[in-house]
């Protein structure tokens, strides 16, 4: 029998890994596309999942028929509520007709993040990527706070940071205030995003086209801030809300940089973000009827892991908030693995969607030793 874990957590990539019953990795792949149950068009979602499975089995000398005998767990952003994991996501897999003998184990992003980083069944996590959530688990109890997605604002997320910056921009435009440093920051990023994803490249091309059209047709117009309005609606109309979510979330990168360089409007946005994350965490552990010290707290997601100053400040706020010694784990802590390995551990633990179980420590240690030879499994 083979075991497969699938990670669909980030806007930049998705991953899949395959292991034998001992936890030895036998294949792993990265796809340069993010996936979300709530915002990725379903035809794209199914197409990318099929491509990932085909790419996963091929290096091992296998074909897709081997998936009939595979235990598979997927952790995906947007899988938040019982309907998502019991009905919606399994239906998408059923339409692929790749898996027959065992039902797919479907869960969310926080669950596989905590499993991969902590390797335990008790503890909590804070995630901040395009979305955000607090999470707590106590063996069979799994509780989330937040993570309702961009339609509801997603406080604490990269999307909420970008959205707050755009609202500030809109206010300054409507009050006839002069273009601010915040506007220049947003405009520069849209023109030239750093280390862009394919989605961000597409958005940047569209932005430059809008700017060019406005400047060509309104030659006497010097204030082009309102261009963001047509740009936003063009993206949603022609490419869907997924791309707009990526664009807005990516603005968190320059906004966080501005905040820690002393720019007060950006600093105000980050203060609210940190408060939202701490509050979501507290709500999750209270709902799970546990204390912050009952297990480690995992900090994860691009907003946290790629911004060391923000991560340190979040850690300090947690310590001050709970007034206790806390065990904090993040992506560079010892003995952590990337989220796809959390999904793989749940598969190896013979979990079900409603009963997530980890395998014994020997299997986890075998996996830890096994991933050294797989660059695809490096933790970002």
mmCIF file of C-alpha atoms in Angstrom:
data_model
loop_
_atom_site.group_PDB
_atom_site.id
_atom_site.type_symbol
_atom_site.label_atom_id
_atom_site.label_comp_id
_atom_site.label_asym_id
_atom_site.label_seq_id
_atom_site.Cartn_x
_atom_site.Cartn_y
_atom_site.Cartn_z
ATOM 1 C CA UNK A 1 0.000 0.000 0.000
ATOM 2 C CA UNK A 2 1.118 3.562 -0.640
ATOM 3 C CA UNK A 3 0.297 6.723 1.278
ATOM 4 C CA UNK A 4 -0.108 10.206 -0.199
ATOM 5 C CA UNK A 5 -0.259 13.653 1.351
ATOM 6 C CA UNK A 6 -1.366 16.764 -0.521
ATOM 7 C CA UNK A 7 -0.690 20.331 0.623
ATOM 8 C CA UNK A 8 -2.783 23.177 -0.793
ATOM 9 C CA UNK A 9 -2.024 25.976 1.663
ATOM 10 C CA UNK A 10 -0.060 28.701 -0.131
ATOM 11 C CA UNK A 11 -0.914 31.008 -3.015
ATOM 12 C CA UNK A 12 2.502 30.253 -4.529
ATOM 13 C CA UNK A 13 2.530 26.461 -4.720
ATOM 14 C CA UNK A 14 0.897 23.137 -3.961
ATOM 15 C CA UNK A 15 2.733 19.922 -3.090
ATOM 16 C CA UNK A 16 2.211 16.195 -2.967
ATOM 17 C CA UNK A 17 4.349 13.468 -1.409
ATOM 18 C CA UNK A 18 4.131 9.699 -1.439
ATOM 19 C CA UNK A 19 5.540 7.273 1.126
ATOM 20 C CA UNK A 20 5.581 3.592 1.940
ATOM 21 C CA UNK A 21 4.060 2.164 5.118
ATOM 22 C CA UNK A 22 7.247 2.871 7.097
ATOM 23 C CA UNK A 23 7.221 6.589 6.243
ATOM 24 C CA UNK A 24 10.011 6.513 3.658
ATOM 25 C CA UNK A 25 9.397 9.153 0.976
ATOM 26 C CA UNK A 26 9.318 7.593 -2.487
ATOM 27 C CA UNK A 27 8.150 10.579 -4.542
ATOM 28 C CA UNK A 28 7.489 14.295 -4.067
ATOM 29 C CA UNK A 29 6.494 17.122 -6.394
ATOM 30 C CA UNK A 30 5.821 20.859 -6.290
ATOM 31 C CA UNK A 31 3.269 22.610 -8.452
ATOM 32 C CA UNK A 32 3.706 26.371 -9.024
ATOM 33 C CA UNK A 33 0.005 27.005 -8.442
ATOM 34 C CA UNK A 34 -1.886 27.672 -5.232
ATOM 35 C CA UNK A 35 -5.265 26.052 -4.648
ATOM 36 C CA UNK A 36 -8.188 26.980 -2.425
ATOM 37 C CA UNK A 37 -11.569 25.295 -2.137
ATOM 38 C CA UNK A 38 -13.326 28.626 -1.688
ATOM 39 C CA UNK A 39 -11.767 30.723 -4.448
ATOM 40 C CA UNK A 40 -10.078 28.503 -7.071
ATOM 41 C CA UNK A 41 -12.402 27.819 -10.044
ATOM 42 C CA UNK A 42 -13.446 24.178 -9.756
ATOM 43 C CA UNK A 43 -12.349 23.172 -13.247
ATOM 44 C CA UNK A 44 -8.882 24.567 -12.433
ATOM 45 C CA UNK A 45 -8.905 22.821 -9.050
ATOM 46 C CA UNK A 46 -9.622 19.406 -10.581
ATOM 47 C CA UNK A 47 -7.189 19.902 -13.446
ATOM 48 C CA UNK A 48 -4.332 20.815 -11.092
ATOM 49 C CA UNK A 49 -5.076 17.901 -8.748
ATOM 50 C CA UNK A 50 -5.045 15.456 -11.659
ATOM 51 C CA UNK A 51 -1.773 16.891 -12.972
ATOM 52 C CA UNK A 52 -0.207 16.651 -9.516
ATOM 53 C CA UNK A 53 -1.187 13.008 -9.114
ATOM 54 C CA UNK A 54 0.154 12.127 -12.545
ATOM 55 C CA UNK A 55 3.440 13.927 -11.825
ATOM 56 C CA UNK A 56 3.712 12.247 -8.422
ATOM 57 C CA UNK A 57 3.445 8.616 -9.512
ATOM 58 C CA UNK A 58 5.549 8.867 -12.686
ATOM 59 C CA UNK A 59 9.038 9.248 -11.063
ATOM 60 C CA UNK A 60 8.331 6.149 -8.953
ATOM 61 C CA UNK A 61 7.707 4.100 -12.104
ATOM 62 C CA UNK A 62 3.983 3.832 -11.346
ATOM 63 C CA UNK A 63 0.837 4.803 -13.196
ATOM 64 C CA UNK A 64 -2.411 6.347 -12.026
ATOM 65 C CA UNK A 65 -4.006 2.948 -11.392
ATOM 66 C CA UNK A 66 -1.892 2.642 -8.230
ATOM 67 C CA UNK A 67 -4.029 5.393 -6.694
ATOM 68 C CA UNK A 68 -6.879 2.910 -6.371
ATOM 69 C CA UNK A 69 -4.953 1.333 -3.491
ATOM 70 C CA UNK A 70 -3.651 4.539 -1.912
ATOM 71 C CA UNK A 71 -4.579 6.168 1.356
ATOM 72 C CA UNK A 72 -4.700 9.897 0.595
ATOM 73 C CA UNK A 73 -5.020 12.946 2.838
ATOM 74 C CA UNK A 74 -5.370 16.481 1.539
ATOM 75 C CA UNK A 75 -5.136 19.655 3.604
ATOM 76 C CA UNK A 76 -6.522 22.604 1.671
ATOM 77 C CA UNK A 77 -7.136 26.274 2.348
ATOM 78 C CA UNK A 78 -10.846 27.007 2.376
ATOM 79 C CA UNK A 79 -11.755 23.673 3.967
ATOM 80 C CA UNK A 80 -13.128 25.135 7.173
ATOM 81 C CA UNK A 81 -16.524 23.663 7.992
ATOM 82 C CA UNK A 82 -17.997 20.116 8.057
ATOM 83 C CA UNK A 83 -19.734 20.499 4.690
ATOM 84 C CA UNK A 84 -16.412 21.496 3.070
ATOM 85 C CA UNK A 85 -14.569 18.369 4.221
ATOM 86 C CA UNK A 86 -17.387 15.804 4.236
ATOM 87 C CA UNK A 87 -19.234 16.772 1.051
ATOM 88 C CA UNK A 88 -17.714 19.514 -1.088
ATOM 89 C CA UNK A 89 -14.038 18.548 -1.447
ATOM 90 C CA UNK A 90 -14.715 14.758 -1.617
ATOM 91 C CA UNK A 91 -17.147 15.452 -4.470
ATOM 92 C CA UNK A 92 -14.360 17.134 -6.425
ATOM 93 C CA UNK A 93 -12.117 14.102 -5.917
ATOM 94 C CA UNK A 94 -14.931 11.746 -6.928
ATOM 95 C CA UNK A 95 -15.200 13.579 -10.229
ATOM 96 C CA UNK A 96 -11.516 12.778 -10.871
ATOM 97 C CA UNK A 97 -12.238 9.012 -10.628
ATOM 98 C CA UNK A 98 -8.703 8.316 -9.436
ATOM 99 C CA UNK A 99 -9.319 6.810 -5.996
ATOM 100 C CA UNK A 100 -11.569 3.852 -5.235
ATOM 101 C CA UNK A 101 -10.566 1.565 -2.354
ATOM 102 C CA UNK A 102 -10.293 4.171 0.404
ATOM 103 C CA UNK A 103 -12.162 7.461 0.957
ATOM 104 C CA UNK A 104 -10.059 10.619 0.741
ATOM 105 C CA UNK A 105 -9.154 12.159 4.094
ATOM 106 C CA UNK A 106 -10.120 15.824 3.691
ATOM 107 C CA UNK A 107 -9.101 18.527 6.116
ATOM 108 C CA UNK A 108 -7.966 22.147 6.267
ATOM 109 C CA UNK A 109 -4.646 23.936 6.186
ATOM 110 C CA UNK A 110 -4.235 24.457 9.952
ATOM 111 C CA UNK A 111 -4.584 20.764 10.723
ATOM 112 C CA UNK A 112 -1.735 19.636 8.475
ATOM 113 C CA UNK A 113 0.433 22.616 9.479
ATOM 114 C CA UNK A 114 0.175 21.709 13.153
ATOM 115 C CA UNK A 115 0.752 17.998 12.510
ATOM 116 C CA UNK A 116 3.845 18.629 10.388
ATOM 117 C CA UNK A 117 5.426 21.140 12.758
ATOM 118 C CA UNK A 118 4.482 19.826 16.193
ATOM 119 C CA UNK A 119 3.986 16.107 15.562
ATOM 120 C CA UNK A 120 1.550 16.032 18.457
ATOM 121 C CA UNK A 121 -2.200 15.795 19.027
ATOM 122 C CA UNK A 122 -2.462 18.621 21.574
ATOM 123 C CA UNK A 123 -1.585 22.263 20.981
ATOM 124 C CA UNK A 124 -2.507 25.243 18.865
ATOM 125 C CA UNK A 125 -1.508 27.304 15.857
ATOM 126 C CA UNK A 126 -1.787 30.715 14.258
ATOM 127 C CA UNK A 127 -1.833 30.899 10.469
ATOM 128 C CA UNK A 128 -1.512 34.020 8.371
ATOM 129 C CA UNK A 129 -1.214 33.632 4.622
ATOM 130 C CA UNK A 130 -3.746 34.983 2.119
ATOM 131 C CA UNK A 131 -6.160 33.831 4.819
ATOM 132 C CA UNK A 132 -5.775 33.631 8.589
ATOM 133 C CA UNK A 133 -7.040 31.469 11.425
ATOM 134 C CA UNK A 134 -6.487 30.427 14.997
ATOM 135 C CA UNK A 135 -6.485 26.685 15.595
ATOM 136 C CA UNK A 136 -6.474 24.397 18.619
ATOM 137 C CA UNK A 137 -6.527 20.614 18.877
ATOM 138 C CA UNK A 138 -6.981 18.380 21.872
ATOM 139 C CA UNK A 139 -6.726 14.803 20.553
ATOM 140 C CA UNK A 140 -10.107 14.307 18.859
ATOM 141 C CA UNK A 141 -11.190 17.956 19.219
ATOM 142 C CA UNK A 142 -10.231 20.394 16.453
ATOM 143 C CA UNK A 143 -11.343 24.024 16.745
ATOM 144 C CA UNK A 144 -10.785 26.953 14.412
ATOM 145 C CA UNK A 145 -11.394 30.661 14.769
ATOM 146 C CA UNK A 146 -11.462 32.922 11.740
ATOM 147 C CA UNK A 147 -10.587 31.672 8.298
ATOM 148 C CA UNK A 148 -13.909 32.668 6.784
ATOM 149 C CA UNK A 149 -12.200 33.935 3.653
ATOM 150 C CA UNK A 150 -11.898 37.241 1.810
ATOM 151 C CA UNK A 151 -15.639 37.714 1.309
ATOM 152 C CA UNK A 152 -15.835 38.222 5.084
ATOM 153 C CA UNK A 153 -12.591 40.220 5.299
ATOM 154 C CA UNK A 154 -10.325 37.519 6.777
ATOM 155 C CA UNK A 155 -8.889 39.562 9.696
ATOM 156 C CA UNK A 156 -5.240 38.864 10.450
ATOM 157 C CA UNK A 157 -4.463 37.773 6.900
ATOM 158 C CA UNK A 158 -2.331 39.110 4.085
ATOM 159 C CA UNK A 159 -5.573 39.924 2.293
ATOM 160 C CA UNK A 160 -6.825 42.029 5.205
ATOM 161 C CA UNK A 161 -3.515 43.940 5.294
ATOM 162 C CA UNK A 162 -3.756 44.755 1.596
ATOM 163 C CA UNK A 163 -7.438 45.588 1.837
ATOM 164 C CA UNK A 164 -6.828 47.999 4.731
ATOM 165 C CA UNK A 165 -4.128 49.749 2.694
ATOM 166 C CA UNK A 166 -6.501 50.119 -0.262
ATOM 167 C CA UNK A 167 -9.256 51.511 1.980
ATOM 168 C CA UNK A 168 -6.808 54.108 3.318
ATOM 169 C CA UNK A 169 -5.885 54.979 -0.258
ATOM 170 C CA UNK A 170 -9.575 55.364 -1.176
ATOM 171 C CA UNK A 171 -10.219 57.626 1.813
ATOM 172 C CA UNK A 172 -7.319 59.915 1.005
ATOM 173 C CA UNK A 173 -8.478 60.154 -2.608
ATOM 174 C CA UNK A 174 -12.073 60.997 -1.644
ATOM 175 C CA UNK A 175 -10.969 63.651 0.854
ATOM 176 C CA UNK A 176 -8.770 65.263 -1.811
ATOM 177 C CA UNK A 177 -5.641 64.569 0.231
ATOM 178 C CA UNK A 178 -2.357 64.488 -1.599
ATOM 179 C CA UNK A 179 -1.038 61.079 -2.750
ATOM 180 C CA UNK A 180 0.771 59.565 0.199
ATOM 181 C CA UNK A 181 3.750 57.279 0.695
ATOM 182 C CA UNK A 182 1.221 54.461 0.988
ATOM 183 C CA UNK A 183 -0.019 55.138 -2.532
ATOM 184 C CA UNK A 184 3.518 55.239 -3.924
ATOM 185 C CA UNK A 185 4.244 51.986 -2.138
ATOM 186 C CA UNK A 186 1.185 50.282 -3.675
ATOM 187 C CA UNK A 187 1.794 51.711 -7.148
ATOM 188 C CA UNK A 188 5.446 50.635 -7.173
ATOM 189 C CA UNK A 189 4.546 47.134 -6.038
ATOM 190 C CA UNK A 190 1.836 46.702 -8.670
ATOM 191 C CA UNK A 191 4.260 47.877 -11.338
ATOM 192 C CA UNK A 192 7.214 45.783 -10.190
ATOM 193 C CA UNK A 193 6.359 43.043 -7.650
ATOM 194 C CA UNK A 194 9.397 41.334 -6.132
ATOM 195 C CA UNK A 195 9.828 37.632 -6.865
ATOM 196 C CA UNK A 196 6.395 37.511 -8.491
ATOM 197 C CA UNK A 197 4.226 34.443 -9.011
ATOM 198 C CA UNK A 198 2.684 33.845 -12.468
ATOM 199 C CA UNK A 199 -0.568 35.357 -11.119
ATOM 200 C CA UNK A 200 1.241 38.486 -9.950
ATOM 201 C CA UNK A 201 2.956 38.852 -13.316
ATOM 202 C CA UNK A 202 -0.441 38.712 -15.024
ATOM 203 C CA UNK A 203 -1.796 41.345 -12.637
ATOM 204 C CA UNK A 204 1.227 43.599 -13.146
ATOM 205 C CA UNK A 205 0.736 43.523 -16.917
ATOM 206 C CA UNK A 206 -2.926 44.479 -16.476
ATOM 207 C CA UNK A 207 -1.993 47.309 -14.088
ATOM 208 C CA UNK A 208 0.554 48.806 -16.471
ATOM 209 C CA UNK A 209 -2.031 48.621 -19.251
ATOM 210 C CA UNK A 210 -4.595 50.511 -17.144
ATOM 211 C CA UNK A 211 -2.056 53.157 -16.158
ATOM 212 C CA UNK A 212 -1.013 53.604 -19.789
ATOM 213 C CA UNK A 213 -4.630 53.972 -20.961
ATOM 214 C CA UNK A 214 -5.448 56.582 -18.302
ATOM 215 C CA UNK A 215 -2.351 58.638 -19.011
ATOM 216 C CA UNK A 216 -2.924 58.466 -22.759
ATOM 217 C CA UNK A 217 -6.597 59.467 -22.694
ATOM 218 C CA UNK A 218 -6.585 61.870 -19.726
ATOM 219 C CA UNK A 219 -3.445 63.802 -20.453
ATOM 220 C CA UNK A 220 -4.203 66.547 -17.927
ATOM 221 C CA UNK A 221 -5.078 64.158 -15.099
ATOM 222 C CA UNK A 222 -2.228 63.990 -12.606
ATOM 223 C CA UNK A 223 -4.033 62.066 -9.858
ATOM 224 C CA UNK A 224 -4.339 58.506 -11.134
ATOM 225 C CA UNK A 225 -5.222 56.828 -7.834
ATOM 226 C CA UNK A 226 -8.736 56.072 -9.058
ATOM 227 C CA UNK A 227 -7.180 53.784 -11.691
ATOM 228 C CA UNK A 228 -7.192 51.112 -8.994
ATOM 229 C CA UNK A 229 -11.002 50.969 -9.281
ATOM 230 C CA UNK A 230 -11.098 49.967 -12.949
ATOM 231 C CA UNK A 231 -8.085 47.691 -12.460
ATOM 232 C CA UNK A 232 -9.802 45.788 -9.628
ATOM 233 C CA UNK A 233 -13.034 45.259 -11.500
ATOM 234 C CA UNK A 234 -11.242 44.287 -14.689
ATOM 235 C CA UNK A 235 -9.370 41.548 -12.825
ATOM 236 C CA UNK A 236 -12.497 40.143 -11.191
ATOM 237 C CA UNK A 237 -14.456 40.324 -14.428
ATOM 238 C CA UNK A 238 -11.827 38.793 -16.702
ATOM 239 C CA UNK A 239 -9.812 36.537 -14.375
ATOM 240 C CA UNK A 240 -12.032 35.879 -11.386
ATOM 241 C CA UNK A 241 -11.851 36.773 -7.704
ATOM 242 C CA UNK A 242 -8.932 34.393 -7.112
ATOM 243 C CA UNK A 243 -6.515 36.710 -8.933
ATOM 244 C CA UNK A 244 -7.809 39.770 -7.094
ATOM 245 C CA UNK A 245 -7.275 37.965 -3.788
ATOM 246 C CA UNK A 246 -3.682 37.196 -4.801
ATOM 247 C CA UNK A 247 -3.048 40.827 -5.783
ATOM 248 C CA UNK A 248 -4.466 42.314 -2.588
ATOM 249 C CA UNK A 249 -2.712 39.754 -0.389
ATOM 250 C CA UNK A 250 0.639 40.433 -2.050
ATOM 251 C CA UNK A 251 0.415 44.080 -0.945
ATOM 252 C CA UNK A 252 1.137 42.822 2.586
ATOM 253 C CA UNK A 253 4.808 42.493 1.593
ATOM 254 C CA UNK A 254 5.543 46.203 0.999
ATOM 255 C CA UNK A 255 3.085 47.310 3.719
ATOM 256 C CA UNK A 256 4.847 45.238 6.390
ATOM 257 C CA UNK A 257 8.194 46.602 5.235
ATOM 258 C CA UNK A 258 6.871 50.159 5.518
ATOM 259 C CA UNK A 259 5.465 49.470 8.974
ATOM 260 C CA UNK A 260 8.807 48.337 10.345
ATOM 261 C CA UNK A 261 10.546 51.283 8.723
ATOM 262 C CA UNK A 262 8.457 53.597 10.893
ATOM 263 C CA UNK A 263 5.679 54.635 8.490
ATOM 264 C CA UNK A 264 2.727 55.162 10.846
ATOM 265 C CA UNK A 265 -0.252 54.457 8.528
ATOM 266 C CA UNK A 266 1.283 51.056 7.735
ATOM 267 C CA UNK A 267 2.185 50.543 11.406
ATOM 268 C CA UNK A 268 -1.477 51.050 12.362
ATOM 269 C CA UNK A 269 -2.522 48.320 9.929
ATOM 270 C CA UNK A 270 0.015 45.855 11.328
ATOM 271 C CA UNK A 271 -1.020 46.601 14.924
ATOM 272 C CA UNK A 272 -4.585 45.606 14.087
ATOM 273 C CA UNK A 273 -3.373 42.503 12.269
ATOM 274 C CA UNK A 274 -1.377 41.313 15.287
ATOM 275 C CA UNK A 275 -4.303 41.958 17.623
ATOM 276 C CA UNK A 276 -6.608 39.998 15.344
ATOM 277 C CA UNK A 277 -4.225 37.021 15.298
ATOM 278 C CA UNK A 278 -3.870 36.920 19.089
ATOM 279 C CA UNK A 279 -7.640 37.209 19.531
ATOM 280 C CA UNK A 280 -8.313 34.409 17.042
ATOM 281 C CA UNK A 281 -5.842 32.179 18.844
ATOM 282 C CA UNK A 282 -7.434 32.838 22.225
ATOM 283 C CA UNK A 283 -10.903 32.114 20.877
ATOM 284 C CA UNK A 284 -9.732 28.810 19.367
ATOM 285 C CA UNK A 285 -8.085 27.505 22.551
ATOM 286 C CA UNK A 286 -11.039 28.621 24.679
ATOM 287 C CA UNK A 287 -13.420 26.766 22.379
ATOM 288 C CA UNK A 288 -11.228 23.658 22.679
ATOM 289 C CA UNK A 289 -11.316 24.081 26.472
ATOM 290 C CA UNK A 290 -7.548 24.185 26.809
ATOM 291 C CA UNK A 291 -4.784 26.529 27.897
ATOM 292 C CA UNK A 292 -2.080 28.102 25.761
ATOM 293 C CA UNK A 293 0.483 26.090 27.725
ATOM 294 C CA UNK A 294 -1.153 22.698 27.060
ATOM 295 C CA UNK A 295 0.975 22.219 23.958
ATOM 296 C CA UNK A 296 3.173 24.096 21.518
ATOM 297 C CA UNK A 297 1.933 27.070 19.510
ATOM 298 C CA UNK A 298 2.838 26.807 15.838
ATOM 299 C CA UNK A 299 3.247 30.065 13.899
ATOM 300 C CA UNK A 300 2.925 29.611 10.162
ATOM 301 C CA UNK A 301 2.205 31.377 6.885
ATOM 302 C CA UNK A 302 3.998 33.824 4.644
ATOM 303 C CA UNK A 303 2.933 36.878 6.640
ATOM 304 C CA UNK A 304 4.615 35.361 9.719
ATOM 305 C CA UNK A 305 7.457 33.193 8.470
ATOM 306 C CA UNK A 306 8.878 35.629 5.912
ATOM 307 C CA UNK A 307 8.796 38.673 8.206
ATOM 308 C CA UNK A 308 11.078 38.087 11.177
ATOM 309 C CA UNK A 309 10.240 41.375 12.920
ATOM 310 C CA UNK A 310 6.512 40.703 12.736
ATOM 311 C CA UNK A 311 7.056 37.124 13.963
ATOM 312 C CA UNK A 312 9.075 38.325 16.959
ATOM 313 C CA UNK A 313 6.439 40.917 17.798
ATOM 314 C CA UNK A 314 3.654 38.330 17.536
ATOM 315 C CA UNK A 315 5.625 36.003 19.827
ATOM 316 C CA UNK A 316 6.090 38.774 22.388
ATOM 317 C CA UNK A 317 2.423 39.700 22.253
ATOM 318 C CA UNK A 318 1.460 36.074 22.914
ATOM 319 C CA UNK A 319 3.852 35.888 25.873
ATOM 320 C CA UNK A 320 2.483 39.134 27.313
ATOM 321 C CA UNK A 321 -1.126 38.193 26.622
ATOM 322 C CA UNK A 322 -1.001 34.797 28.331
ATOM 323 C CA UNK A 323 1.647 35.758 30.912
ATOM 324 C CA UNK A 324 3.117 32.259 30.778
ATOM 325 C CA UNK A 325 6.061 30.347 29.387
ATOM 326 C CA UNK A 326 5.005 29.206 25.935
ATOM 327 C CA UNK A 327 6.574 26.771 23.513
ATOM 328 C CA UNK A 328 6.625 28.555 20.141
ATOM 329 C CA UNK A 329 7.373 26.618 16.961
ATOM 330 C CA UNK A 330 7.876 28.099 13.512
ATOM 331 C CA UNK A 331 9.288 26.934 10.183
ATOM 332 C CA UNK A 332 12.949 27.052 11.270
ATOM 333 C CA UNK A 333 12.470 25.232 14.581
ATOM 334 C CA UNK A 334 14.101 21.821 14.968
ATOM 335 C CA UNK A 335 12.397 18.637 13.755
ATOM 336 C CA UNK A 336 9.692 20.402 11.756
ATOM 337 C CA UNK A 337 8.465 19.400 8.323
ATOM 338 C CA UNK A 338 6.476 21.267 5.727
ATOM 339 C CA UNK A 339 2.656 20.894 5.754
ATOM 340 C CA UNK A 340 2.483 18.210 3.047
ATOM 341 C CA UNK A 341 4.181 15.906 5.556
ATOM 342 C CA UNK A 342 1.386 16.595 8.032
ATOM 343 C CA UNK A 343 -1.129 15.369 5.462
ATOM 344 C CA UNK A 344 1.090 12.342 4.826
ATOM 345 C CA UNK A 345 1.255 11.607 8.571
ATOM 346 C CA UNK A 346 -2.544 11.617 8.776
ATOM 347 C CA UNK A 347 -2.675 9.164 5.863
ATOM 348 C CA UNK A 348 -0.087 6.935 7.556
ATOM 349 C CA UNK A 349 -2.101 7.130 10.781
ATOM 350 C CA UNK A 350 -5.059 5.578 8.895
ATOM 351 C CA UNK A 351 -7.165 8.608 9.732
ATOM 352 C CA UNK A 352 -10.629 9.398 8.511
ATOM 353 C CA UNK A 353 -11.926 12.872 7.745
ATOM 354 C CA UNK A 354 -13.745 12.957 11.074
ATOM 355 C CA UNK A 355 -10.992 11.254 13.094
ATOM 356 C CA UNK A 356 -7.498 12.581 12.376
ATOM 357 C CA UNK A 357 -4.787 10.337 13.825
ATOM 358 C CA UNK A 358 -1.002 10.471 13.756
ATOM 359 C CA UNK A 359 1.129 7.340 13.314
ATOM 360 C CA UNK A 360 3.636 6.237 15.951
ATOM 361 C CA UNK A 361 6.792 8.263 16.562
ATOM 362 C CA UNK A 362 8.952 5.717 14.754
ATOM 363 C CA UNK A 363 7.148 6.406 11.468
ATOM 364 C CA UNK A 364 7.423 10.184 11.998
ATOM 365 C CA UNK A 365 11.155 9.860 12.677
ATOM 366 C CA UNK A 366 11.594 7.764 9.545
ATOM 367 C CA UNK A 367 9.885 10.496 7.551
ATOM 368 C CA UNK A 368 12.080 13.173 9.137
ATOM 369 C CA UNK A 369 15.172 11.231 8.119
ATOM 370 C CA UNK A 370 13.766 10.522 4.670
ATOM 371 C CA UNK A 371 12.996 14.097 3.609
ATOM 372 C CA UNK A 372 16.669 15.158 3.643
ATOM 373 C CA UNK A 373 17.109 13.970 0.082
ATOM 374 C CA UNK A 374 14.046 15.750 -1.270
ATOM 375 C CA UNK A 375 14.522 19.444 -2.096
ATOM 376 C CA UNK A 376 10.818 19.614 -2.936
ATOM 377 C CA UNK A 377 10.048 19.110 0.748
ATOM 378 C CA UNK A 378 12.174 21.958 2.105
ATOM 379 C CA UNK A 379 10.141 24.042 4.532
ATOM 380 C CA UNK A 380 9.712 27.618 3.241
#
